Coordinates of C-alpha atoms in Angstrom, one line a residue:
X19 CA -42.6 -51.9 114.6
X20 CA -41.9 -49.8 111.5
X21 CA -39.5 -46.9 110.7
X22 CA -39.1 -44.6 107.4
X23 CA -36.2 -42.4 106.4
X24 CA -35.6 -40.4 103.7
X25 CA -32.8 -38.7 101.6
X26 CA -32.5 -37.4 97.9
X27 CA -30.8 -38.3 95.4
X28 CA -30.8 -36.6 91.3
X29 CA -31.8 -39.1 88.6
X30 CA -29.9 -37.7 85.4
X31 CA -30.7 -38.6 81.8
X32 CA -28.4 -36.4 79.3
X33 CA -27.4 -33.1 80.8
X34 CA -31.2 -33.1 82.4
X35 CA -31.8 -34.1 86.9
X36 CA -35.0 -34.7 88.2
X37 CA -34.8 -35.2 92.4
X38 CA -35.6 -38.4 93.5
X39 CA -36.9 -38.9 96.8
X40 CA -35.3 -42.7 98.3
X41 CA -37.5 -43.8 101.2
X42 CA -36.5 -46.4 103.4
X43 CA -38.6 -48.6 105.8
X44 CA -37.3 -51.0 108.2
X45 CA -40.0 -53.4 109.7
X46 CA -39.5 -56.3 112.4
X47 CA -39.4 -59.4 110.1
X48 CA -37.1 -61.7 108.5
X49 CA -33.9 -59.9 107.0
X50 CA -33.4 -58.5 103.8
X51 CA -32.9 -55.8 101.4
X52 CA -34.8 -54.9 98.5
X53 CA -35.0 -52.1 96.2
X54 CA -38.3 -50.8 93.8
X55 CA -39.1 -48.1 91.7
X56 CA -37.4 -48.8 88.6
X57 CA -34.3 -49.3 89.2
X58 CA -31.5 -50.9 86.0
X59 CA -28.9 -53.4 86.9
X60 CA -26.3 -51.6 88.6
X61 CA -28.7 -49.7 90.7
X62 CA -29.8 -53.2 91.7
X63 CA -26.8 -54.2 92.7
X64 CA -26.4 -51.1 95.1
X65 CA -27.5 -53.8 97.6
X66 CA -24.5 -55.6 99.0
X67 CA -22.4 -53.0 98.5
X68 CA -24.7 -50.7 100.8
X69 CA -24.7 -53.9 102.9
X70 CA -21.1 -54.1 103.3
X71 CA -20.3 -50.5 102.9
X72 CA -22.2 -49.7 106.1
X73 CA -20.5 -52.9 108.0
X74 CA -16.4 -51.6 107.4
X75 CA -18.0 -47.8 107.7
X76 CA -18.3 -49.1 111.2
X77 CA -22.2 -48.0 111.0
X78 CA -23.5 -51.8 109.9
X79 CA -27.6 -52.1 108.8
X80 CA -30.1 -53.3 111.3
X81 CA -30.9 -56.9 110.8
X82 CA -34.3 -56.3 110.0
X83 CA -36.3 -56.3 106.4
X84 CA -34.8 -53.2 104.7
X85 CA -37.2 -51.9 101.6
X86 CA -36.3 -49.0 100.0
X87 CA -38.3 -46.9 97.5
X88 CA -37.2 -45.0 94.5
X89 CA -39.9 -41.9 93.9
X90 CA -41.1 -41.2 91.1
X91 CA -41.5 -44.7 90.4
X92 CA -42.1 -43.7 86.8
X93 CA -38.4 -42.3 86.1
X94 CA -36.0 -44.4 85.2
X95 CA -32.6 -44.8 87.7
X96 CA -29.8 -45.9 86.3
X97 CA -25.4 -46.0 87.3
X98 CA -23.9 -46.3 91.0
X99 CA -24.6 -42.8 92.1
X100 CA -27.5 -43.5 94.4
X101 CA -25.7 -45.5 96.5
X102 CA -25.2 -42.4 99.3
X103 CA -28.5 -41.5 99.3
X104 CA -29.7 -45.5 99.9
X105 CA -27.4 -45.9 102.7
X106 CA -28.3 -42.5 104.5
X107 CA -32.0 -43.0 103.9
X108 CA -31.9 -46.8 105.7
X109 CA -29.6 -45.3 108.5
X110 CA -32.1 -42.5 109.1
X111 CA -34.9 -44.9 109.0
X112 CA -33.0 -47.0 111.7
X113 CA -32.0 -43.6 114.0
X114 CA -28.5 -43.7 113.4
X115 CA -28.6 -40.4 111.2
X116 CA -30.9 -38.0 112.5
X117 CA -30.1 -35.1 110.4
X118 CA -30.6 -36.8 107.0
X119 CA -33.7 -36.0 105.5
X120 CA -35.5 -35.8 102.3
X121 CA -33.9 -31.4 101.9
X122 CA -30.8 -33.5 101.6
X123 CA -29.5 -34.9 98.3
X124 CA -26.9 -37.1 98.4
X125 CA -24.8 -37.9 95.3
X126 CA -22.0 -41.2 95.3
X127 CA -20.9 -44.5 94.7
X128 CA -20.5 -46.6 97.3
X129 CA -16.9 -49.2 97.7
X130 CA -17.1 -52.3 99.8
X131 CA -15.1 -50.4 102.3
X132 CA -16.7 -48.0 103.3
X133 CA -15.3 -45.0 101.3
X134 CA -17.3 -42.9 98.8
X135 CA -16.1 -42.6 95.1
X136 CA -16.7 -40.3 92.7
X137 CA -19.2 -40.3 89.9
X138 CA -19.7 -38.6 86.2
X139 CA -22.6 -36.1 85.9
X140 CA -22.3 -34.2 89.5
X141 CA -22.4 -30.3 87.7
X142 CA -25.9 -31.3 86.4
X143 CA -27.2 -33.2 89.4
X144 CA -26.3 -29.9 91.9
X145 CA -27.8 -27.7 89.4
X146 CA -31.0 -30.2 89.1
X147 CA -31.1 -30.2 93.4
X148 CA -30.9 -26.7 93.6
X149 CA -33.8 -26.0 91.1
X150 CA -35.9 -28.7 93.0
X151 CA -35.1 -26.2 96.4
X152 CA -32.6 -28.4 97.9
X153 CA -30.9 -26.8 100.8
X154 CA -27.6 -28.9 100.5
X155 CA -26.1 -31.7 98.6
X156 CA -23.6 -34.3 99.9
X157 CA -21.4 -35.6 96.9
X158 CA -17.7 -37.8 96.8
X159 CA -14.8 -35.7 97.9
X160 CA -13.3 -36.4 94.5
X161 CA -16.3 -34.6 92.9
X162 CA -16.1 -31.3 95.5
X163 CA -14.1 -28.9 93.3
X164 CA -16.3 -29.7 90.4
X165 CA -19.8 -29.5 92.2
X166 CA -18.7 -25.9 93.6
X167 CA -19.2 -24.0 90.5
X168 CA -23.0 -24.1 91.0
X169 CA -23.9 -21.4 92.9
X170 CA -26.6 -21.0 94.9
X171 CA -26.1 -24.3 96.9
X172 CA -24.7 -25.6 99.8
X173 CA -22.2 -28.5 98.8
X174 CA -20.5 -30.4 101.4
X175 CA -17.8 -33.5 100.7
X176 CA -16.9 -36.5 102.4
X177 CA -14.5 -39.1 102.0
X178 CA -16.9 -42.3 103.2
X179 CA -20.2 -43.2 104.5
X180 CA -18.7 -43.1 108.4
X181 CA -18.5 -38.9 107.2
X182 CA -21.7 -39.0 105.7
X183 CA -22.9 -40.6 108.8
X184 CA -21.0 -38.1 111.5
X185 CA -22.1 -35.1 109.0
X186 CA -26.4 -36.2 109.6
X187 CA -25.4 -36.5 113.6
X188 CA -24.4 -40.0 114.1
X189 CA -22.4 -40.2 117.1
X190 CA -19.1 -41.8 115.8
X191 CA -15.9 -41.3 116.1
X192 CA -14.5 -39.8 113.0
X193 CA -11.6 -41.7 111.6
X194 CA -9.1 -40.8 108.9
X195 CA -9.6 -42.2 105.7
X196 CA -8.1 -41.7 102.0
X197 CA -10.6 -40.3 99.7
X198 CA -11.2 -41.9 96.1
X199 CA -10.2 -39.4 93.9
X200 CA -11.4 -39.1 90.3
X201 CA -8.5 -40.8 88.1
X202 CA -7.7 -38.7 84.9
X203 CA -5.3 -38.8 82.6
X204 CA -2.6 -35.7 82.6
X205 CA -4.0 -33.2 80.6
X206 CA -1.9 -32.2 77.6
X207 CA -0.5 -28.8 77.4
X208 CA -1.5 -27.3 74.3
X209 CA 0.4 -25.1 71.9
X210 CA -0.3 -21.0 72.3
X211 CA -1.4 -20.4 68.5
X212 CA -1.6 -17.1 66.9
X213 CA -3.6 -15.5 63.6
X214 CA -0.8 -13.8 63.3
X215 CA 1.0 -16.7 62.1
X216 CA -1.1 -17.3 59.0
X217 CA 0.0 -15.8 55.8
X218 CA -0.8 -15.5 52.6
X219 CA -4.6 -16.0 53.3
X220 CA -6.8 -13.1 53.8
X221 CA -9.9 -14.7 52.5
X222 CA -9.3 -17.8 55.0
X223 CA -8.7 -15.0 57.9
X224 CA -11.4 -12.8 56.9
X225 CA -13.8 -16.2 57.1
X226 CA -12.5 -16.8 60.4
X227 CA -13.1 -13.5 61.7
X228 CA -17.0 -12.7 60.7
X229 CA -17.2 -16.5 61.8
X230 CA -16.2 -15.8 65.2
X231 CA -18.4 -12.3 65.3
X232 CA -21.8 -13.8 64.3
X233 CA -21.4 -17.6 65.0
X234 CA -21.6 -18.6 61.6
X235 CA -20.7 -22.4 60.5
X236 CA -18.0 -22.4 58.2
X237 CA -16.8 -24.1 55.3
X238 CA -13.2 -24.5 54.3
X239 CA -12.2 -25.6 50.7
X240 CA -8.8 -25.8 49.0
X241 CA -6.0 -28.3 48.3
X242 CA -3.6 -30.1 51.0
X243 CA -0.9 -27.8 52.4
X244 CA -3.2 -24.4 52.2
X245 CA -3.9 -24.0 55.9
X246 CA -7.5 -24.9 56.6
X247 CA -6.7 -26.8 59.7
X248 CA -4.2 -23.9 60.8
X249 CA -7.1 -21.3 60.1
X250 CA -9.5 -23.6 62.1
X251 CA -7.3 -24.4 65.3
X252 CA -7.4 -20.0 65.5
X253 CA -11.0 -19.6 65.7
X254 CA -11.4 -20.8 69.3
X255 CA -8.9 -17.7 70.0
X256 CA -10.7 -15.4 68.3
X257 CA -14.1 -16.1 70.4
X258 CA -14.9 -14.6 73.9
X259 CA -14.7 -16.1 77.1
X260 CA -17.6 -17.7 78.1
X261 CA -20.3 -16.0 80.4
X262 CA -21.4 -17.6 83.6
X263 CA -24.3 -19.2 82.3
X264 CA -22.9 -20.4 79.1
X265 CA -20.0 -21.8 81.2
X266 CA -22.3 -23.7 83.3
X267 CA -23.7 -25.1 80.5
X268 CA -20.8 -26.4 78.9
X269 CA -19.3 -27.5 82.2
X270 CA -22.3 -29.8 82.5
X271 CA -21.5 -31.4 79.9
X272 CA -18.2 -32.2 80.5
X273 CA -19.0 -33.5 83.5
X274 CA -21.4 -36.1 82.3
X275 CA -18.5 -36.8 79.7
X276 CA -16.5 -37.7 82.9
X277 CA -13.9 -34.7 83.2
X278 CA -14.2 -34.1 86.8
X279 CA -12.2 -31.0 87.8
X280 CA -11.5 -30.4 84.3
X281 CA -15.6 -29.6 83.0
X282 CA -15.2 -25.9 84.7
X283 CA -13.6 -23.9 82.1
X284 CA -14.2 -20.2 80.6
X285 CA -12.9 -20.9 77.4
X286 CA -15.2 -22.0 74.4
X287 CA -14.4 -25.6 74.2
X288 CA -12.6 -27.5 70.8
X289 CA -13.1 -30.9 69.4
X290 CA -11.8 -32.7 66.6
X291 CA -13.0 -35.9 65.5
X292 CA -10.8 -38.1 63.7
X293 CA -13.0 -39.1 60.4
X294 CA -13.1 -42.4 61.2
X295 CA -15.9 -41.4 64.6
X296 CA -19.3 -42.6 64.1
X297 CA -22.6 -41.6 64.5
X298 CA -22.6 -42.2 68.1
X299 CA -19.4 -40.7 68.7
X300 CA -20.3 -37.1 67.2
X301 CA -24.4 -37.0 68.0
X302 CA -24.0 -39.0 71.4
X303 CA -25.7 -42.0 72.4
X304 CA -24.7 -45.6 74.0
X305 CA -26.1 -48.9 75.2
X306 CA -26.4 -48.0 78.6
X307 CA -25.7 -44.5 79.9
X308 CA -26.6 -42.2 77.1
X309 CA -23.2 -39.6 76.8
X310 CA -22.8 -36.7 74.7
X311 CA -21.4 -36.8 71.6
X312 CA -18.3 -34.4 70.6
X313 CA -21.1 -31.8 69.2
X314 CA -22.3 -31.7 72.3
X315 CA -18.4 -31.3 73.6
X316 CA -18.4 -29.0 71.8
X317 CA -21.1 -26.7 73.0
X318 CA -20.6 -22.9 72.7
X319 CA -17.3 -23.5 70.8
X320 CA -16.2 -25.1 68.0
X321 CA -16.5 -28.4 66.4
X322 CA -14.1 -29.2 63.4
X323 CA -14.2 -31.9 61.2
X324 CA -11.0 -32.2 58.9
X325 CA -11.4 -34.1 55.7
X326 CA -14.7 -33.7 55.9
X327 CA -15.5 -35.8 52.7
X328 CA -13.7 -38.5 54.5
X329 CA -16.4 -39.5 57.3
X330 CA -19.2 -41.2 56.4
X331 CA -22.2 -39.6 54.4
X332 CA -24.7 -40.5 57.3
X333 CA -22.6 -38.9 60.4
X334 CA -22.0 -36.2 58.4
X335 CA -26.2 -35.7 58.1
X336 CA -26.9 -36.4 61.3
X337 CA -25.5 -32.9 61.9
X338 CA -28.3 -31.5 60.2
X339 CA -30.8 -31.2 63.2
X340 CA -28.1 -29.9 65.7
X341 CA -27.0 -27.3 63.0
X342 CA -30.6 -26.1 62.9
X343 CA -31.8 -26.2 66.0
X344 CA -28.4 -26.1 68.7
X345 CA -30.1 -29.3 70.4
X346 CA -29.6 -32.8 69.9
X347 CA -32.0 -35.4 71.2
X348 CA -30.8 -39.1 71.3
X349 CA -33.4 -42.0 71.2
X350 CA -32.7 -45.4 72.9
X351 CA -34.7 -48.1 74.0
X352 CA -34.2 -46.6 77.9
X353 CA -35.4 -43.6 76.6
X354 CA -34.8 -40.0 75.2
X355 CA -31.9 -37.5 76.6
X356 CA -31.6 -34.3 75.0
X357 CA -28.3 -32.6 74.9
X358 CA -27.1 -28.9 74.1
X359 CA -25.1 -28.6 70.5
X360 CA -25.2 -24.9 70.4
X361 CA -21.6 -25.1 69.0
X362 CA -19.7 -23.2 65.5
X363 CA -19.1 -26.2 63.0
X364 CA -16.2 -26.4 60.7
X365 CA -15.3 -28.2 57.8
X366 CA -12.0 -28.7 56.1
X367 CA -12.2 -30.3 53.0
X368 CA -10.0 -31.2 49.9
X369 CA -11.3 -30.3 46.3
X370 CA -11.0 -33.5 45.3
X371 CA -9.3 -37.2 46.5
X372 CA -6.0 -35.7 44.6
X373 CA -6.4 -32.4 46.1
X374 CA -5.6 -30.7 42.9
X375 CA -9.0 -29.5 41.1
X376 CA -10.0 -26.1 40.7
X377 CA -6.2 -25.1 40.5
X378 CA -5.6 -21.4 39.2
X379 CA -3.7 -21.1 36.1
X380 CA -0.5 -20.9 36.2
X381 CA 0.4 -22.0 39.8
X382 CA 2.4 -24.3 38.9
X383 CA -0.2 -27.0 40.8
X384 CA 0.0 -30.3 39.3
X385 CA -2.9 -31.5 37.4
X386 CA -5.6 -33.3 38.8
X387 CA -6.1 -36.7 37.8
X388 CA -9.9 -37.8 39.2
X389 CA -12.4 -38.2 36.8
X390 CA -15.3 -36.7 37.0
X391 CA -17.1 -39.1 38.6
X392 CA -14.6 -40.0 41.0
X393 CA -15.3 -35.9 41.7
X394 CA -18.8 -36.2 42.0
X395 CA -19.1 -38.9 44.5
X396 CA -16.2 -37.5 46.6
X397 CA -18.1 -33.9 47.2
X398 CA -21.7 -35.9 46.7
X399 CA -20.7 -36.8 50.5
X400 CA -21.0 -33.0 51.5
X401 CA -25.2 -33.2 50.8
X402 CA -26.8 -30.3 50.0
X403 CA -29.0 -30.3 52.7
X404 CA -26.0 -30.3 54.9
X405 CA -24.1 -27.5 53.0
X406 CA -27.2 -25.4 52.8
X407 CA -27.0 -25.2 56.7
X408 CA -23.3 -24.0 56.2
X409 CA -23.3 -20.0 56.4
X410 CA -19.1 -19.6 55.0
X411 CA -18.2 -21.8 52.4
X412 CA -14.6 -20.0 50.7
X413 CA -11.6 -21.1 48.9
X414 CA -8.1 -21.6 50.3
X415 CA -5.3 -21.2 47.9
X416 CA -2.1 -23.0 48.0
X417 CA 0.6 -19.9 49.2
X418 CA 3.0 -18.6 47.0
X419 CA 6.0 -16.8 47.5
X420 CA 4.4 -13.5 46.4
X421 CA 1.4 -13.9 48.8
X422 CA 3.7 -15.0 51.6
X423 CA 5.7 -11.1 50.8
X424 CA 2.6 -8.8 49.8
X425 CA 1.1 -10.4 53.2
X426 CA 4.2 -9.9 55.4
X427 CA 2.8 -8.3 58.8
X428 CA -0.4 -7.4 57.6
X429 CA -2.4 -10.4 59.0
X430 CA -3.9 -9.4 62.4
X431 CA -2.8 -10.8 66.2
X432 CA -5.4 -13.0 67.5
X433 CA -5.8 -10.3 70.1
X434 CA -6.6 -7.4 67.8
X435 CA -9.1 -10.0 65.8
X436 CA -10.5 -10.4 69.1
X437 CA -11.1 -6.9 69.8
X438 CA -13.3 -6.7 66.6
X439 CA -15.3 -9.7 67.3
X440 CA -16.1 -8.2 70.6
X441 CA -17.0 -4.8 69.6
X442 CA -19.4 -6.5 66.8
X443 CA -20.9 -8.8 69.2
X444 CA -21.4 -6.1 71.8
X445 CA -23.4 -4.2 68.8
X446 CA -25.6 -7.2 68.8
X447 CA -26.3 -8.2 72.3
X448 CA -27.8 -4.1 72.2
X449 CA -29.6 -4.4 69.1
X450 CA -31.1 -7.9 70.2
X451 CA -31.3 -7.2 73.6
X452 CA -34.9 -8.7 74.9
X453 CA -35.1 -11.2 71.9
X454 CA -33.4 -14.0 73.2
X455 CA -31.2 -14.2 71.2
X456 CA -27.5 -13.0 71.7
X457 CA -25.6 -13.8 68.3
X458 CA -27.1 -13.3 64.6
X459 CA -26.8 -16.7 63.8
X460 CA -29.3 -17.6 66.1
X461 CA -32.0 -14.8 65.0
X462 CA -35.4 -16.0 63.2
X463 CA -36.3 -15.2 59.7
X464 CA -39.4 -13.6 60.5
X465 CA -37.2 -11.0 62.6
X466 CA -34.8 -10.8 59.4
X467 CA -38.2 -10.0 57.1
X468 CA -39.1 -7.3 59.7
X469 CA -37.8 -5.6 62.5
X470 CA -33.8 -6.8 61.0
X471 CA -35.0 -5.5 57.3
X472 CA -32.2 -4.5 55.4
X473 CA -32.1 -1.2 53.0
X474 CA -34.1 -1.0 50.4
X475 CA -33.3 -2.7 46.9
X476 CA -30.1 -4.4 49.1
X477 CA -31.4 -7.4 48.7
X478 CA -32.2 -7.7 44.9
X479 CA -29.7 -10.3 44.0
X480 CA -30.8 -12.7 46.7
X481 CA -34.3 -12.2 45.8
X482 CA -33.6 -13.1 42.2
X483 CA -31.7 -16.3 43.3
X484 CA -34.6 -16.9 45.7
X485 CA -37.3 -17.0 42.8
X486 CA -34.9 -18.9 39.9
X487 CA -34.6 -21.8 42.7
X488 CA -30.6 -21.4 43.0
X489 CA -31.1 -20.6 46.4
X490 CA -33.7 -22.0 49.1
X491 CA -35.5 -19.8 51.7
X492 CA -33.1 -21.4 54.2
X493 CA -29.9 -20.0 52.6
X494 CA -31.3 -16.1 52.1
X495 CA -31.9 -16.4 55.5
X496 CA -28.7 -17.5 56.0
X497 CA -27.2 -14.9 53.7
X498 CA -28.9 -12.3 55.8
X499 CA -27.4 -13.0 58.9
X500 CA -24.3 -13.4 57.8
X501 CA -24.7 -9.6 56.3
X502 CA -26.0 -8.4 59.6
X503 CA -22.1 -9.8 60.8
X504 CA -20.5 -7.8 58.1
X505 CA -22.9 -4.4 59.0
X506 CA -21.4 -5.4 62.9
X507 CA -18.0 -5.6 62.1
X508 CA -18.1 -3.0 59.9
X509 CA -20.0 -0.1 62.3
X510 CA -22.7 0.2 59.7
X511 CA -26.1 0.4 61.8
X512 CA -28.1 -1.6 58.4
X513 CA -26.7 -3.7 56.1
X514 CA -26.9 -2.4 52.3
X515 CA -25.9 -3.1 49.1
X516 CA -22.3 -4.0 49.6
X517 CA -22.9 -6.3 53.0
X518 CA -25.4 -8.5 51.2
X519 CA -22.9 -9.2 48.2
X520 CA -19.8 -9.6 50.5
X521 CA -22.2 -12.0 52.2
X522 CA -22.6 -13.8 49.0
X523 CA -19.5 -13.9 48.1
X524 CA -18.3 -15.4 51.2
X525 CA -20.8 -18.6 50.6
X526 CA -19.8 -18.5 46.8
X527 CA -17.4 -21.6 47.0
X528 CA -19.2 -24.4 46.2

């Protein structure tokens, strides 16, 4: 006598599901329980806690040979967050859950007794069930509130297996039980800031500003005390909310970052390494479950990196495929998981280790004391590869007294530099509209040496740079875009003369 049941479950690698199909098949010979199709060490395991999940769920396993399949065999399964689908699959198999079936995907870790607990990644393994035409999907009660953003689905909660049980028509008696909710740590509140509060720096809040129009990466140079991190902590307020696609995407990955509730948000995200972070901490990566990395926290916002000089010369280049491409694909041993990084990078950096070259005459700056050596390898961190990717690269003065007076009210709210950045982004989405793309940062070259020409004769002085070798392809693309930005903001429908040098001028600083 034999018996198969099925259920669903999503095997996730990065921010990416593919539906896996658990079979189970009870035959009449000695006990036992065994698992196949390639599953890691903690999906092993998933064993004797099925085992004596189902026993305190007061729905125990028959005592028959229990061998359940993982399909495709080829993927690889890894974590706790099959454990649901296991146990419904065997209990279908054995007639005890009629209703469970293989256009059910089932997503939870299973506790010795009997309740189900939340797991990391459920915003990407609904999306990944609904694509694959799953009707509805059974996850943790902890993970309900974040597995309801994805539309399109039907997602039900439950607090144990006996619920997952009485939900696929076992006839139980329901019982109450105290879900597992997910444990996070009191979010901080954080600080309202304001552009308005910045004085005494119009080039830094004019960076700022066409950074937040066109999506540029930004570059922000000038001595301690001159308010690079102030300007950078203000460009998150100057962006737009998110739309619902782009907050999907960045709510995925938050969720495989473990935020639970939190991952929904409409906001562009923020994150700020501390220098010290390695590789793995800003790309992603990990021995076992592959995470994201803050740049792919960072997604559709804004990553800044203060001290820029300070982190290590390789982290700092392994931003150089992200930058380029908005993807980052981490390699392991397991495998390859590829993660959005579509986010606006910004670096804060000092002039030197003093913090006093380059000072204008007659600031009353002291003088800087690094040789020039000590000069060279301090910036030589910043590689040119790297800073060629970098649209904004300006000075920050130290304020005076006399810039703190002339700029007295004249700085704008963060709401009326919002208002700009939407009205020049609004300019864009209609004159890309049916490209693909949505933000001139993101436009090709090709488009920018045809359709997105510029006026004739505008773009002399990059051409000249272009053919003495002081500037590489890559950069008068760059310069380009960053002039389309200024033609937005500015209600010009082309970008001439004066765009193309205010372009340059704004990537003048180093």
């Amino acid at each position: 006598m034999t018996d198969i049941g099925r259920a669903s479950a999503v095997a996730l690698l990065g921010v990416s599901g593919r539906l896996v199909e658990v079979e189970a098949h009870l035959t009449s010979q000695l006990p036992a329980f065994s698992i196949i199709g390639l599953p890691d060490t903690s999906l092993g395991e998933a064993r004797e806690r099925v085992r004596s999940a189902a026993a305190n769920a007061g729905c125990p396993l028959p005592a028959r040979r229990i061998t359940v399949n993982l399909t495709p065999a080829a993927i690889p399964k890894r974590g706790s967050g099959f454990d649901l689908a296991i146990a419904m699959a065997v209990l279908a198999a054995a007639g005890s859950a009629p209703r469970a079936s293989a256009r059910v995907a089932y997503v939870g870790e299973l506790g010795l007794d009997g309740r189900v607990r939340p797991v990391p990644g459920v915003i990407p393994m609904t999306l990944a069930a609904r694509d694959a035409g799953i009707e509805r999907v059974v996850v943790p009660f902890g993970n309900l509130a974040e597995a309801r953003v994805v539309p399109g689905v039907t997602v039900h909660g439950v607090d144990s297996l006996r619920g997952a049980a009485i939900d696929a028509g076992a006839l139980l008696p329901s019982v109450d039980v105290q879900p597992v909710l997910t444990d996070l740590p009191p979010e901080q509140p954080q600080r309202a800031v304001d552009l308005a509060e910045v004085v005494g720096n119009e080039v830094g809040v004019h960076a700022m500003i066409v950074a937040a129009a066109g999506g540029h990466h930004a570059l922000l140079l000038g001595p301690p005390g001159a308010g690079k991190t102030m300007l950078a902590e203000r460009l998150p307020g100057l962006l737009p909310d998110l739309d619902s696609e782009a907050a999907l995407e960045v709510a995925a990955v938050r969720s495989v970052a473990g935020l639970g509730a939190r991952s929904w948000t409409p906001r562009p995200p923020w994150e700020a390494p501390h220098h010290s972070a390695s590789a793995v901490a800003l790309i992603g990566g990990g021995s076992g479950t592959i995470r994201p990395g803050a740049v792919s926290r960072a997604t559709r916002g804004v990553l800044f990196l203060d001290e820029a000089p300070e982190f290590p010369r390789a982290v700092l280049d392994a931003l150089r495929q992200p930058l380029e491409s908005g993807r980052i694909t981490v390699h392991r041993a397991a495998g390859a998981a590829e993660f959005p990084a579509r986010c606006q990078v910004v670096l804060a950096a000092n002039p030197c280790p003093c913090g006093n070259a380059g000072a204008l005459p007659g600031s009353g700056a002291p003088p800087c004391d690094c040789t020039a050596m000590t000069l060279r390898r301090y910036m030589g961190r910043l590689s040119g590869p790297l800073l060629d990717r970098i649209d904004i690269r300006v000075q920050v003065q130290r304020v005076t007294t006399g810039a703190i007076r002339r700029a007295a009210g004249t700085t704008p709210t963060t709401a009326e530099a919002r208002s700009l950045v939407t009205a020049a982004r609004a300019r864009m989405h209609a004159r890309l509209e049916g490209t693909g793309w949505t933000t001139n940062t993101e436009v090709a070259g090709s488009w920018l040496r045809g359709a997105g020409r510029a006026d004739p004769g505008s773009t002399k002085d990059l051409d000249r740079a272009l053919d003495l070798g002081t500037l590489t392809m890559r950069g008068w693309d760059r310069v380009m875009r960053l002039a389309w930005t200024l033609a937005d903001l500015g209600g010009v429908d082309l970008p001439g003369e004066p765009q193309v040098r205010a372009a340059i001028g704004l990537r003048s600083a180093l």
